GROMACS .gro file of C-alpha atoms in nm:
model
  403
    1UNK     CA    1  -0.928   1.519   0.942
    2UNK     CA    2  -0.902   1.841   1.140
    3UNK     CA    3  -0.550   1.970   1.212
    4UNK     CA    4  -0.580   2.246   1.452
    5UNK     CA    5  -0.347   2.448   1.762
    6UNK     CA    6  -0.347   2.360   2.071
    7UNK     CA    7  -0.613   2.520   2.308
    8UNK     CA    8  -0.541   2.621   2.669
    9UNK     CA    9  -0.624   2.309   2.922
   10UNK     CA   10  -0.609   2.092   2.588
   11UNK     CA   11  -0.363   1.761   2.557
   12UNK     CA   12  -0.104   1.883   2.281
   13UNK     CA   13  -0.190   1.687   1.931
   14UNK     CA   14   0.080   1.545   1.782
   15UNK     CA   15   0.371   1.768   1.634
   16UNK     CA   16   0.339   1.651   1.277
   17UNK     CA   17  -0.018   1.790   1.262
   18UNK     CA   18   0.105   2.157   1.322
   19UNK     CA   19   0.135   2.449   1.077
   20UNK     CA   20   0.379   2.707   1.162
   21UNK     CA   21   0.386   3.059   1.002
   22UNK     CA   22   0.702   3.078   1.001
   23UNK     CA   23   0.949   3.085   0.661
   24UNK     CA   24   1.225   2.849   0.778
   25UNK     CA   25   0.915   2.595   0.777
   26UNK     CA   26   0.780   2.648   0.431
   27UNK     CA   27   0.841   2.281   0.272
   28UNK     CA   28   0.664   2.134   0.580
   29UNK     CA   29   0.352   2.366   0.534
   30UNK     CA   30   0.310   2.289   0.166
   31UNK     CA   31   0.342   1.918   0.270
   32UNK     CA   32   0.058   2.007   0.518
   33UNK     CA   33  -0.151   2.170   0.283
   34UNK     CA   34  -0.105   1.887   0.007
   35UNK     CA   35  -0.162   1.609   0.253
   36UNK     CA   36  -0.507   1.760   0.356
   37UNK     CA   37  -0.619   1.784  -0.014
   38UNK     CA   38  -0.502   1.434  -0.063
   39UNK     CA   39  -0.752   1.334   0.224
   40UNK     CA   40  -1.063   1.612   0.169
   41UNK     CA   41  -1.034   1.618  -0.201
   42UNK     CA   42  -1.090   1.983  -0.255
   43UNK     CA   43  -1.082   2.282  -0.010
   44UNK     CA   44  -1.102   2.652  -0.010
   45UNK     CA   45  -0.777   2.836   0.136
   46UNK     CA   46  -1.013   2.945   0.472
   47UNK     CA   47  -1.098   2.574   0.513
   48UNK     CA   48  -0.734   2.482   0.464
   49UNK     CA   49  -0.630   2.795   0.722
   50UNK     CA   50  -0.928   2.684   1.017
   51UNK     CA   51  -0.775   2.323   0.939
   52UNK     CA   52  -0.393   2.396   1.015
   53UNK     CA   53  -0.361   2.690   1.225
   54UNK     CA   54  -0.200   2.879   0.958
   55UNK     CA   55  -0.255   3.265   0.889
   56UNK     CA   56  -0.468   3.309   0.569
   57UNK     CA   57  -0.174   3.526   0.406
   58UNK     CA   58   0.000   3.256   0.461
   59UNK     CA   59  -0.205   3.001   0.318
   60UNK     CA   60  -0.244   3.242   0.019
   61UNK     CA   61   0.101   3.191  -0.022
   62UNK     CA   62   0.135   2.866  -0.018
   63UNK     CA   63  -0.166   2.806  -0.295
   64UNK     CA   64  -0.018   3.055  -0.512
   65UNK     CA   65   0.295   2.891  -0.539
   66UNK     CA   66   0.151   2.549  -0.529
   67UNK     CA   67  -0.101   2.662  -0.847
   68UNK     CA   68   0.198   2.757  -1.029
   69UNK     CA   69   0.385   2.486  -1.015
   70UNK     CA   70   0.112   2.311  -1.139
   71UNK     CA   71   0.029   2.092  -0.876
   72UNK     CA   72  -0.302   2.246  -0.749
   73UNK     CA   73  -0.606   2.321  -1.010
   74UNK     CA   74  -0.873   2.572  -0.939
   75UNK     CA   75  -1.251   2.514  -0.901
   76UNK     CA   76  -1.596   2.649  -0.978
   77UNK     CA   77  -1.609   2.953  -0.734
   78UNK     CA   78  -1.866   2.890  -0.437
   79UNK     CA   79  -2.061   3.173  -0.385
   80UNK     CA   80  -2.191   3.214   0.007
   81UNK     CA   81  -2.475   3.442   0.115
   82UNK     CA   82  -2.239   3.700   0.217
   83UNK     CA   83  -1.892   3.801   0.098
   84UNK     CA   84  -1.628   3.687  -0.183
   85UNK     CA   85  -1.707   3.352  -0.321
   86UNK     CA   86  -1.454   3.090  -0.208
   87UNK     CA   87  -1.257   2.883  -0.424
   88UNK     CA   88  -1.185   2.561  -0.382
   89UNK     CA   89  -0.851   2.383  -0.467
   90UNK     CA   90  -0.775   2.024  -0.517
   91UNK     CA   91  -0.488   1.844  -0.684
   92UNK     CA   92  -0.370   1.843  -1.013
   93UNK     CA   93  -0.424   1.445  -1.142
   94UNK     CA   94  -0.123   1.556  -1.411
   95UNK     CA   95   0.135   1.772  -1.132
   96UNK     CA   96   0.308   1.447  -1.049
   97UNK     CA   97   0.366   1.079  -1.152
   98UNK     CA   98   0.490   0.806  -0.967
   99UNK     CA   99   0.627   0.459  -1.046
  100UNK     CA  100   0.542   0.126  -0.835
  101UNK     CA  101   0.680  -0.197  -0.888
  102UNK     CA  102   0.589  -0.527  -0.705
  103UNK     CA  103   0.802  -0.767  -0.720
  104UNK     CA  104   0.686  -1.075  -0.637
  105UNK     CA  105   0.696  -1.469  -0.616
  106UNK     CA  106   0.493  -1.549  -0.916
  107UNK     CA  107   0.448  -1.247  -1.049
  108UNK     CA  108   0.534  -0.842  -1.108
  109UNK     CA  109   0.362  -0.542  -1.186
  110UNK     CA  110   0.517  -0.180  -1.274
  111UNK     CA  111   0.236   0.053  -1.228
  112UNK     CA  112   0.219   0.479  -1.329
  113UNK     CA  113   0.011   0.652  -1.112
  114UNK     CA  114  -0.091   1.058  -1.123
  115UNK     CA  115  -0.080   1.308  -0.838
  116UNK     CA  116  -0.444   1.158  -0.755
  117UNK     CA  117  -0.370   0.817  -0.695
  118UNK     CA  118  -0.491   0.702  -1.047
  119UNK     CA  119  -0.338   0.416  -1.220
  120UNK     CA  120  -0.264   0.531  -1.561
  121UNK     CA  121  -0.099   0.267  -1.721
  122UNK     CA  122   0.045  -0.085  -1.567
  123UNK     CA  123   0.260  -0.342  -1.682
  124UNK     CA  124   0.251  -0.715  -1.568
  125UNK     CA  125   0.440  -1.067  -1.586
  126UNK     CA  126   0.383  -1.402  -1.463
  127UNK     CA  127   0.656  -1.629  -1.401
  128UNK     CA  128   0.774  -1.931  -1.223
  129UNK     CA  129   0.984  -1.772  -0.969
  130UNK     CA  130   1.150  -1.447  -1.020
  131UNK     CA  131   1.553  -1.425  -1.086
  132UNK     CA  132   1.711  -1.052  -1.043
  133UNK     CA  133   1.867  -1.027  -1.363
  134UNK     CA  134   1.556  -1.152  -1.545
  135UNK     CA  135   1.367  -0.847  -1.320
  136UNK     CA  136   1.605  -0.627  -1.411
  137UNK     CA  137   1.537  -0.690  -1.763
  138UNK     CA  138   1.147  -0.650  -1.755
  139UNK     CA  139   1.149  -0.345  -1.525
  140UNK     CA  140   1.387  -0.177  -1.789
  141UNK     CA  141   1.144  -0.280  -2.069
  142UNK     CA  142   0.856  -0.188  -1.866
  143UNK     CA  143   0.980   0.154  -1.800
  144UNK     CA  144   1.074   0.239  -2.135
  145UNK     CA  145   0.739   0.140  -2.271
  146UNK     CA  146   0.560   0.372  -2.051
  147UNK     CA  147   0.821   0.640  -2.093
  148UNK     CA  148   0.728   0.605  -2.478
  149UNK     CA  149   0.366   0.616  -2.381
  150UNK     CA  150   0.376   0.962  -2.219
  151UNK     CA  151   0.432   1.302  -2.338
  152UNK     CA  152   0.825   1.414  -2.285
  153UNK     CA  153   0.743   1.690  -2.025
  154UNK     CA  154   0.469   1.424  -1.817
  155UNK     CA  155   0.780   1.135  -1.750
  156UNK     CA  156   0.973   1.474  -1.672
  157UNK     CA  157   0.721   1.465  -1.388
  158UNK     CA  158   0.773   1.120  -1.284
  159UNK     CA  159   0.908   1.216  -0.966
  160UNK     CA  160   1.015   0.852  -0.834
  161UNK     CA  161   0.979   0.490  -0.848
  162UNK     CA  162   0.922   0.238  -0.547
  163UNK     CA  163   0.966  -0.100  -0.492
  164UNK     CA  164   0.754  -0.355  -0.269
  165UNK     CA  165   0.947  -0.699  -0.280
  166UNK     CA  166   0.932  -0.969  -0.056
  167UNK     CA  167   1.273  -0.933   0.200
  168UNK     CA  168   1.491  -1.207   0.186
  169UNK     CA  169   1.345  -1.395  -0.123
  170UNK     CA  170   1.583  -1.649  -0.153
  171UNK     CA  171   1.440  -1.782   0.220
  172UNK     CA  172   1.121  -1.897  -0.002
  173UNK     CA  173   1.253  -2.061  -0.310
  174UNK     CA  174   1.107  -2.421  -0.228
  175UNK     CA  175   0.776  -2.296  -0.116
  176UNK     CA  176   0.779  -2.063  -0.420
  177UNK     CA  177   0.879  -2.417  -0.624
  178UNK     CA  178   1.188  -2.304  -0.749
  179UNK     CA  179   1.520  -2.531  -0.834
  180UNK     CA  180   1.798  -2.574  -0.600
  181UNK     CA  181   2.028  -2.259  -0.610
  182UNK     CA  182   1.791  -2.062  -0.866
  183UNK     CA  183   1.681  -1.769  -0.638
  184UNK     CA  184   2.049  -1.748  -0.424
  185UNK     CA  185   2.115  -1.430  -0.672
  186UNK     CA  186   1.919  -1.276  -0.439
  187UNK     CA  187   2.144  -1.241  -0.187
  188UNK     CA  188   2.412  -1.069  -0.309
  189UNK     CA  189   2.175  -0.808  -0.571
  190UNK     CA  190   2.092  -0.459  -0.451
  191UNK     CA  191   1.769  -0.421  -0.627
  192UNK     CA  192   1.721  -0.034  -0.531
  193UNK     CA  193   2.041   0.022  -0.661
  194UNK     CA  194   2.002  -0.203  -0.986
  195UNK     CA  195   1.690  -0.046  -1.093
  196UNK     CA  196   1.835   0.336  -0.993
  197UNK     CA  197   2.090   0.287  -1.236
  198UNK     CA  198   1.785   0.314  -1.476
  199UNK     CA  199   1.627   0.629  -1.331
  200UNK     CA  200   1.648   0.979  -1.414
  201UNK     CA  201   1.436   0.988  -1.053
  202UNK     CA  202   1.482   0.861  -0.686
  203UNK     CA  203   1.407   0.523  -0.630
  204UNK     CA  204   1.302   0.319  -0.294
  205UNK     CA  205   1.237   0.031  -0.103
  206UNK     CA  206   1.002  -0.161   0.086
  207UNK     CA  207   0.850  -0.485   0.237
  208UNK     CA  208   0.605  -0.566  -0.015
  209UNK     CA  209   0.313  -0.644   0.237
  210UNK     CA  210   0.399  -0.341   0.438
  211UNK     CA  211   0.407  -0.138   0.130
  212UNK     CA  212   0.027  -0.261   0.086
  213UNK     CA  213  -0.026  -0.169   0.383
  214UNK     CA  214   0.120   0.185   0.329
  215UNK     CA  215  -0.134   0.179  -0.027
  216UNK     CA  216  -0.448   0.113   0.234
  217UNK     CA  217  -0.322   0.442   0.428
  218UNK     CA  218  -0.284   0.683   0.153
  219UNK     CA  219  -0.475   0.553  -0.129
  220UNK     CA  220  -0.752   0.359   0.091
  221UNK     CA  221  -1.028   0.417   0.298
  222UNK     CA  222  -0.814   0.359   0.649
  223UNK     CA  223  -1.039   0.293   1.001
  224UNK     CA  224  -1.063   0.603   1.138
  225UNK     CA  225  -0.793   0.590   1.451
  226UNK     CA  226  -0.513   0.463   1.191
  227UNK     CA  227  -0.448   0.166   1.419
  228UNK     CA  228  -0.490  -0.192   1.198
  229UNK     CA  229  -0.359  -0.447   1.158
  230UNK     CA  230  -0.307  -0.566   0.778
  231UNK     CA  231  -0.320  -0.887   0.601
  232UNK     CA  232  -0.219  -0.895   0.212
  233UNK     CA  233  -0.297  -1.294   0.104
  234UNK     CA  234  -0.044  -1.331  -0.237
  235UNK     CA  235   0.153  -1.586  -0.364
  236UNK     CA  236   0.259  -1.592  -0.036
  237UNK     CA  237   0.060  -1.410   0.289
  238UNK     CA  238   0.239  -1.111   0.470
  239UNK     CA  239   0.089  -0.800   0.677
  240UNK     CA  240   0.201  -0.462   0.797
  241UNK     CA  241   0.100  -0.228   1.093
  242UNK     CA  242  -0.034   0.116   1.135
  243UNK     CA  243  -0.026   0.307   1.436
  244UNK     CA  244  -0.223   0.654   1.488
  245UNK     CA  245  -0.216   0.655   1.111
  246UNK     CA  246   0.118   0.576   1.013
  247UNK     CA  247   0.342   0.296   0.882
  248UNK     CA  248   0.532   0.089   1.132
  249UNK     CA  249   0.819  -0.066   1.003
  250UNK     CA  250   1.017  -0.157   1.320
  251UNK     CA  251   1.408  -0.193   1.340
  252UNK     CA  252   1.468  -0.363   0.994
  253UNK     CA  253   1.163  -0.253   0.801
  254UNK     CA  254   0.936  -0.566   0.829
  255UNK     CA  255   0.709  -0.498   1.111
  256UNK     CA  256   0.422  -0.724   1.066
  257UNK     CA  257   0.579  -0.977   0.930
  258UNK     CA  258   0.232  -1.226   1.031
  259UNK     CA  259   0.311  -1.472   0.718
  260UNK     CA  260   0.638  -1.667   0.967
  261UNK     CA  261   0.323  -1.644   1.244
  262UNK     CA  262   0.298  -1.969   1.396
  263UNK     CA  263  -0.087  -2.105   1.449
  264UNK     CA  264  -0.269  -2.427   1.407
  265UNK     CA  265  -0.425  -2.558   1.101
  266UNK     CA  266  -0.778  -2.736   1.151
  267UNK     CA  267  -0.629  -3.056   1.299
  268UNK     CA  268  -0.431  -2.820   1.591
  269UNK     CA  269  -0.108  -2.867   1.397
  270UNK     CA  270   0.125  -2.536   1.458
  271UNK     CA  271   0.234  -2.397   1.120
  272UNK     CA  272   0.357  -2.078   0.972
  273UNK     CA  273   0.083  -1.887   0.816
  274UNK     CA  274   0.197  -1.898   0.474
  275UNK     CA  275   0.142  -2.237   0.454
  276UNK     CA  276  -0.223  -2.194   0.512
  277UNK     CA  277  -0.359  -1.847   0.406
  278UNK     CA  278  -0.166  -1.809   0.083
  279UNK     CA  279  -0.214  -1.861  -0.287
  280UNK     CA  280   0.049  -2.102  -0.311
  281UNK     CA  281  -0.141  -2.307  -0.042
  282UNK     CA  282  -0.430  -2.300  -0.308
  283UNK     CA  283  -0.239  -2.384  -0.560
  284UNK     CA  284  -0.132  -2.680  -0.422
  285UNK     CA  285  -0.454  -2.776  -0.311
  286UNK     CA  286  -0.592  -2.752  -0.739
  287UNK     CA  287  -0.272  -2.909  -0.847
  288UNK     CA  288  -0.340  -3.209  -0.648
  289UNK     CA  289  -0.690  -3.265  -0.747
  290UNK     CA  290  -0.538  -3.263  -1.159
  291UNK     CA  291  -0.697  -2.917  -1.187
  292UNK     CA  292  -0.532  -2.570  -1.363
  293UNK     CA  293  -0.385  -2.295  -1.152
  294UNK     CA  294  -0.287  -2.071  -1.408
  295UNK     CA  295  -0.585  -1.837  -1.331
  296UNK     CA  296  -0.469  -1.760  -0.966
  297UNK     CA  297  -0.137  -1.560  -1.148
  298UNK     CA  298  -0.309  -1.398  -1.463
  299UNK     CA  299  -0.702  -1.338  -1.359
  300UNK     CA  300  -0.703  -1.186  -0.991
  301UNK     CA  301  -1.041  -1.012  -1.111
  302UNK     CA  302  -1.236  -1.330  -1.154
  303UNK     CA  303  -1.141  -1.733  -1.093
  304UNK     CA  304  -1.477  -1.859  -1.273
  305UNK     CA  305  -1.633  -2.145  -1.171
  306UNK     CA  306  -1.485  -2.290  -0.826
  307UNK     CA  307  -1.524  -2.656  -0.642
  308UNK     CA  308  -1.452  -2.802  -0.316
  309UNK     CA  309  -1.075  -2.674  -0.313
  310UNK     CA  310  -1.131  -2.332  -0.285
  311UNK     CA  311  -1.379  -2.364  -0.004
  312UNK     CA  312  -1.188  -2.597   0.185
  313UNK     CA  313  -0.865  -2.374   0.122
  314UNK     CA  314  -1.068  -2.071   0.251
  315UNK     CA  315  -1.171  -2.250   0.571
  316UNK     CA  316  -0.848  -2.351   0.653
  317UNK     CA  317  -0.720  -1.962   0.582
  318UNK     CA  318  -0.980  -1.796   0.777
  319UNK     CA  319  -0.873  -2.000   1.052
  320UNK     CA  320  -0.533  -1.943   1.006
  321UNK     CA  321  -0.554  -1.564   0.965
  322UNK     CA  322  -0.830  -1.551   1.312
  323UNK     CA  323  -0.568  -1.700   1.529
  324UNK     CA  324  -0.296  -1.469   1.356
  325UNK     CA  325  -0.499  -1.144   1.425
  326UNK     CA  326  -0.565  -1.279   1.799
  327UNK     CA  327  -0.219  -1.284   1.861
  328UNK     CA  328  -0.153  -0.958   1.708
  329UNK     CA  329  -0.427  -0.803   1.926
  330UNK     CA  330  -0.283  -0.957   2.249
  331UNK     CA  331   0.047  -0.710   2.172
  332UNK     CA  332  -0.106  -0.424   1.991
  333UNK     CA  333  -0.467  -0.292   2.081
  334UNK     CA  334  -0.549  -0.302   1.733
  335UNK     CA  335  -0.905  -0.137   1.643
  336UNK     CA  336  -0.970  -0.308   1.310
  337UNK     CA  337  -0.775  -0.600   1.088
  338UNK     CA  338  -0.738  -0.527   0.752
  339UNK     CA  339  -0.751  -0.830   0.500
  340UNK     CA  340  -0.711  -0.762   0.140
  341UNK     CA  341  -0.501  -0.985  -0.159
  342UNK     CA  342  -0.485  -1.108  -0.486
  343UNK     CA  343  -0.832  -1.214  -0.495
  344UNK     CA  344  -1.181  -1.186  -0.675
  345UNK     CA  345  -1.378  -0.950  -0.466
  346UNK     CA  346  -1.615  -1.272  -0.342
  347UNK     CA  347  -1.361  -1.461  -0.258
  348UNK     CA  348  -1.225  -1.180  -0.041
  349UNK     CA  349  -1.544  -1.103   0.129
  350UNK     CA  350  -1.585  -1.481   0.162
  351UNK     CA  351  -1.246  -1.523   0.344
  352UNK     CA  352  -1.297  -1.199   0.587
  353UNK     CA  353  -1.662  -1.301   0.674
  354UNK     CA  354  -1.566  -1.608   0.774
  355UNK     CA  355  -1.216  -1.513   0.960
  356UNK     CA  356  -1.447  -1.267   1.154
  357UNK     CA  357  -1.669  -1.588   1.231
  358UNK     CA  358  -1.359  -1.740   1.337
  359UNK     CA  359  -1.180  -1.496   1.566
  360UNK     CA  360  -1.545  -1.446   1.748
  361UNK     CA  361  -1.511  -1.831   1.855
  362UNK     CA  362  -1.174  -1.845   1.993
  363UNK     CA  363  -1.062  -1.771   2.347
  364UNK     CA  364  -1.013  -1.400   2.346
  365UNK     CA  365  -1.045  -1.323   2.741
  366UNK     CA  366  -0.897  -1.001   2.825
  367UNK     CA  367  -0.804  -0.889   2.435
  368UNK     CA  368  -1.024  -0.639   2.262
  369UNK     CA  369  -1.108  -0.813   1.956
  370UNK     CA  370  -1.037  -0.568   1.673
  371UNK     CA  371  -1.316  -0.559   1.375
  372UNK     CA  372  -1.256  -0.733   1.083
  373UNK     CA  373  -1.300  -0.553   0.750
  374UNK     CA  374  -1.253  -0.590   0.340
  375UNK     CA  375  -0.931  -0.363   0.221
  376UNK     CA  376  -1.028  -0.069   0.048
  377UNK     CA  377  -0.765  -0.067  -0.268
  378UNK     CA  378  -0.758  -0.440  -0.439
  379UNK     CA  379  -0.491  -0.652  -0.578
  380UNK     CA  380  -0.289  -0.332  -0.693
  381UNK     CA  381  -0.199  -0.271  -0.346
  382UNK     CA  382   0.127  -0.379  -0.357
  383UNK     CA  383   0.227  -0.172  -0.657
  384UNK     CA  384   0.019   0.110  -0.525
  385UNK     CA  385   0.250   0.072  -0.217
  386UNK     CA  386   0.531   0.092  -0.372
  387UNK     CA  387   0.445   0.414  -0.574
  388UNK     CA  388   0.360   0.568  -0.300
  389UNK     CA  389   0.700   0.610  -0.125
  390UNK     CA  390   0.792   0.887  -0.324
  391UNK     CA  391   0.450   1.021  -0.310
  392UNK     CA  392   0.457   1.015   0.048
  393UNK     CA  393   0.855   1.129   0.103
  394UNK     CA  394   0.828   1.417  -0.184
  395UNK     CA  395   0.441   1.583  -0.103
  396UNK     CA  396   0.334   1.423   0.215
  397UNK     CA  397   0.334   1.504   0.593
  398UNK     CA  398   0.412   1.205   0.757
  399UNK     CA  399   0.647   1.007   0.501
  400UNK     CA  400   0.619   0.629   0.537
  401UNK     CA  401   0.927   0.462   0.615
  402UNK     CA  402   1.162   0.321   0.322
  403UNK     CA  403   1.490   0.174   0.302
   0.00000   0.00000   0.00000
């Protein structure tokens, strides 16, 4: 990531990848300098200056202030073959702390992550379906329980708490196998506002799949360009988009919504997605055969021994998700697809070798198939998402969008 000036005769990068030296700009060059340690790791302050376009003196500035607010840490002096040895900087893991909570169908997660990107402590429930006040409840619990886990001045530090939740949740109380009128409460609770009554910190909002999506781009290992397509298989399968390395949200904030996709099943039956490549789907699938499915909620790490269900329910989602991401690529020129979940690591490998198997056999005449790759961050993606709203809207250049 090299953020330069503009040359003479050169195409003018994007504004949000300019220093300025002036004052009035201050907050945005921090951000600047902070989001290029986030990426590099660690960098000296000449690095950091050839990088941005910024003065040295003002770069100095910048890392001396940074340093003592605590949120840079100093390292082992490099010494060249001529000159002052440089010093590299890099972010203090304990300058900043961030809350992420998933809420989702079957399940939620409150995660505390450092200034790194380091879970430090998580907190997780299974449940049937999920009811706001009963959310409420856990988050409450949840947060007091790390709260009591951490030193007095590091939740001081906590500097905000996001959520990733499913929009309109009540729309998938059958498929979620929920009563008649048990998720309606839904519709009338503000969430953000619920849990901010809780906070001594700022507290936001997001699409849950988009919000993995947003974990991929900060916390990941993003394609290079910044321009994928994501697929987050849950309880429930959703995506997200990023453009030239940023979130897309779109008008309301759910961008990418790929689980309502229509596309055929194996028999050439047009479906919604989330009937095919979700958990749920799965579950269904083990429930009818007489077999358990409490694994798929409570061990995402490893589903032991597996029979003729999962394959056949990994078929039918690899076809599924091919013929979503072909569709995607015929609006957006997408340069990768992005699948990740709430999966073992071989199932996930098994579902995106065969979806790339997939898309290469359908009819793709005048798209540019994208490539099809393994996410980069895991089944904490969501929650990872979520924290990193006020990660990204605090520290960041290039905040991801959050309502």
């Amino acid at each position: 990531m090299e953020i330069g000036l503009q040359r003479e005769g050169e195409e003018a990068p994007p504004r949000q990848n300019l220093g300025t030296n002036q004052s009035g700009m201050r907050d945005y060059n921090e951000r600047l300098v902070l989001s290029l340690l986030r990426r590099n790791g660690s960098l000296a302050k000449t690095e950091i200056a050839r990088m941005t376009g910024l003065s040295a003196q003002t770069v100095s500035v910048i890392m001396r202030r940074l340093e003592a607010e605590e949120l840079l840490v100093r390292g082992d002096p490099q010494r060249g073959k001529v000159g002052q040895p440089s010093i590299p900087m890099s972010l203090n893991p304990d300058g900043a702390f961030f809350l992420g909570l998933k809420i989702g169908r079957r399940s939620s997660e409150l995660a505390l992550i450092d200034f790194c990107g380091t879970i430090r402590r998580t907190c997780r429930h299974s449940y049937a379906y999920p009811t706001p006040a009963e959310t409420i409840r856990l988050v409450t619990a949840d947060m007091d329980e790390i709260a009591g886990s951490l030193a007095p001045r590091d939740w001081e530090r906590v500097a905000g708490l996001g959520i990733a939740i499913p929009f309109q949740l009540w729309n998938w109380a059958d498929a979620a196998g929920a009563p008649p009128g048990a998720m309606d409460g839904w519709r009338e609770v503000d969430i953000r506002a619920a849990v901010a009554e809780k906070c001594p910190f700022p507290v936001y909002l997001q699409n849950d799949a988009t919000s993995a999506c947003g974990a991929e781009l900060v916390f990941g290992d993003p394609p290079a360009r910044g321009d994928f397509v994501y697929l987050y298989l849950g309880a429930f399968v959703g995506g997200g988009v990023a453009l030239s390395g940023r979130l897309f949200g779109g008008r309301t904030g759910n961008a990418g919504a790929l689980g309502s996709m229509p596309v055929p099943d194996r028999n050439g039956r047009m479906r919604q997605l989330i009937d095919i490549a979700s958990l749920s789907a799965l579950e269904k699938r083990l429930l009818a055969s007489r077999r358990d499915t409490t694994h798929l909620w409570v061990s995402p790490d490893d589903w032991g021994a597996q029979g003729p269900e999962e394959s056949a329910w990994i078929e039918e989602a690899a076809h599924g998700l091919a013929h979503a991401i072909l569709a995607a690529s015929a609006v957006i020129d997408f340069q990768t697809a992005v699948i990740d979940g709430w999966l073992p690591l071989s199932v996930r490998a098994a579902i995106v070798e065969r979806t790339a198997h997939r898309l290469a056999g359908l009819d793709s005449e005048g798209i540019a198939l994208p490539a099809v790759r393994e996410g980069t961050v895991g089944r904490h993606a969501r929650a990872l998402g979520g924290a990193s709203l006020p990660l990204a809207d605090r520290f960041l250049v290039g905040a991801q969008s959050a309502f």
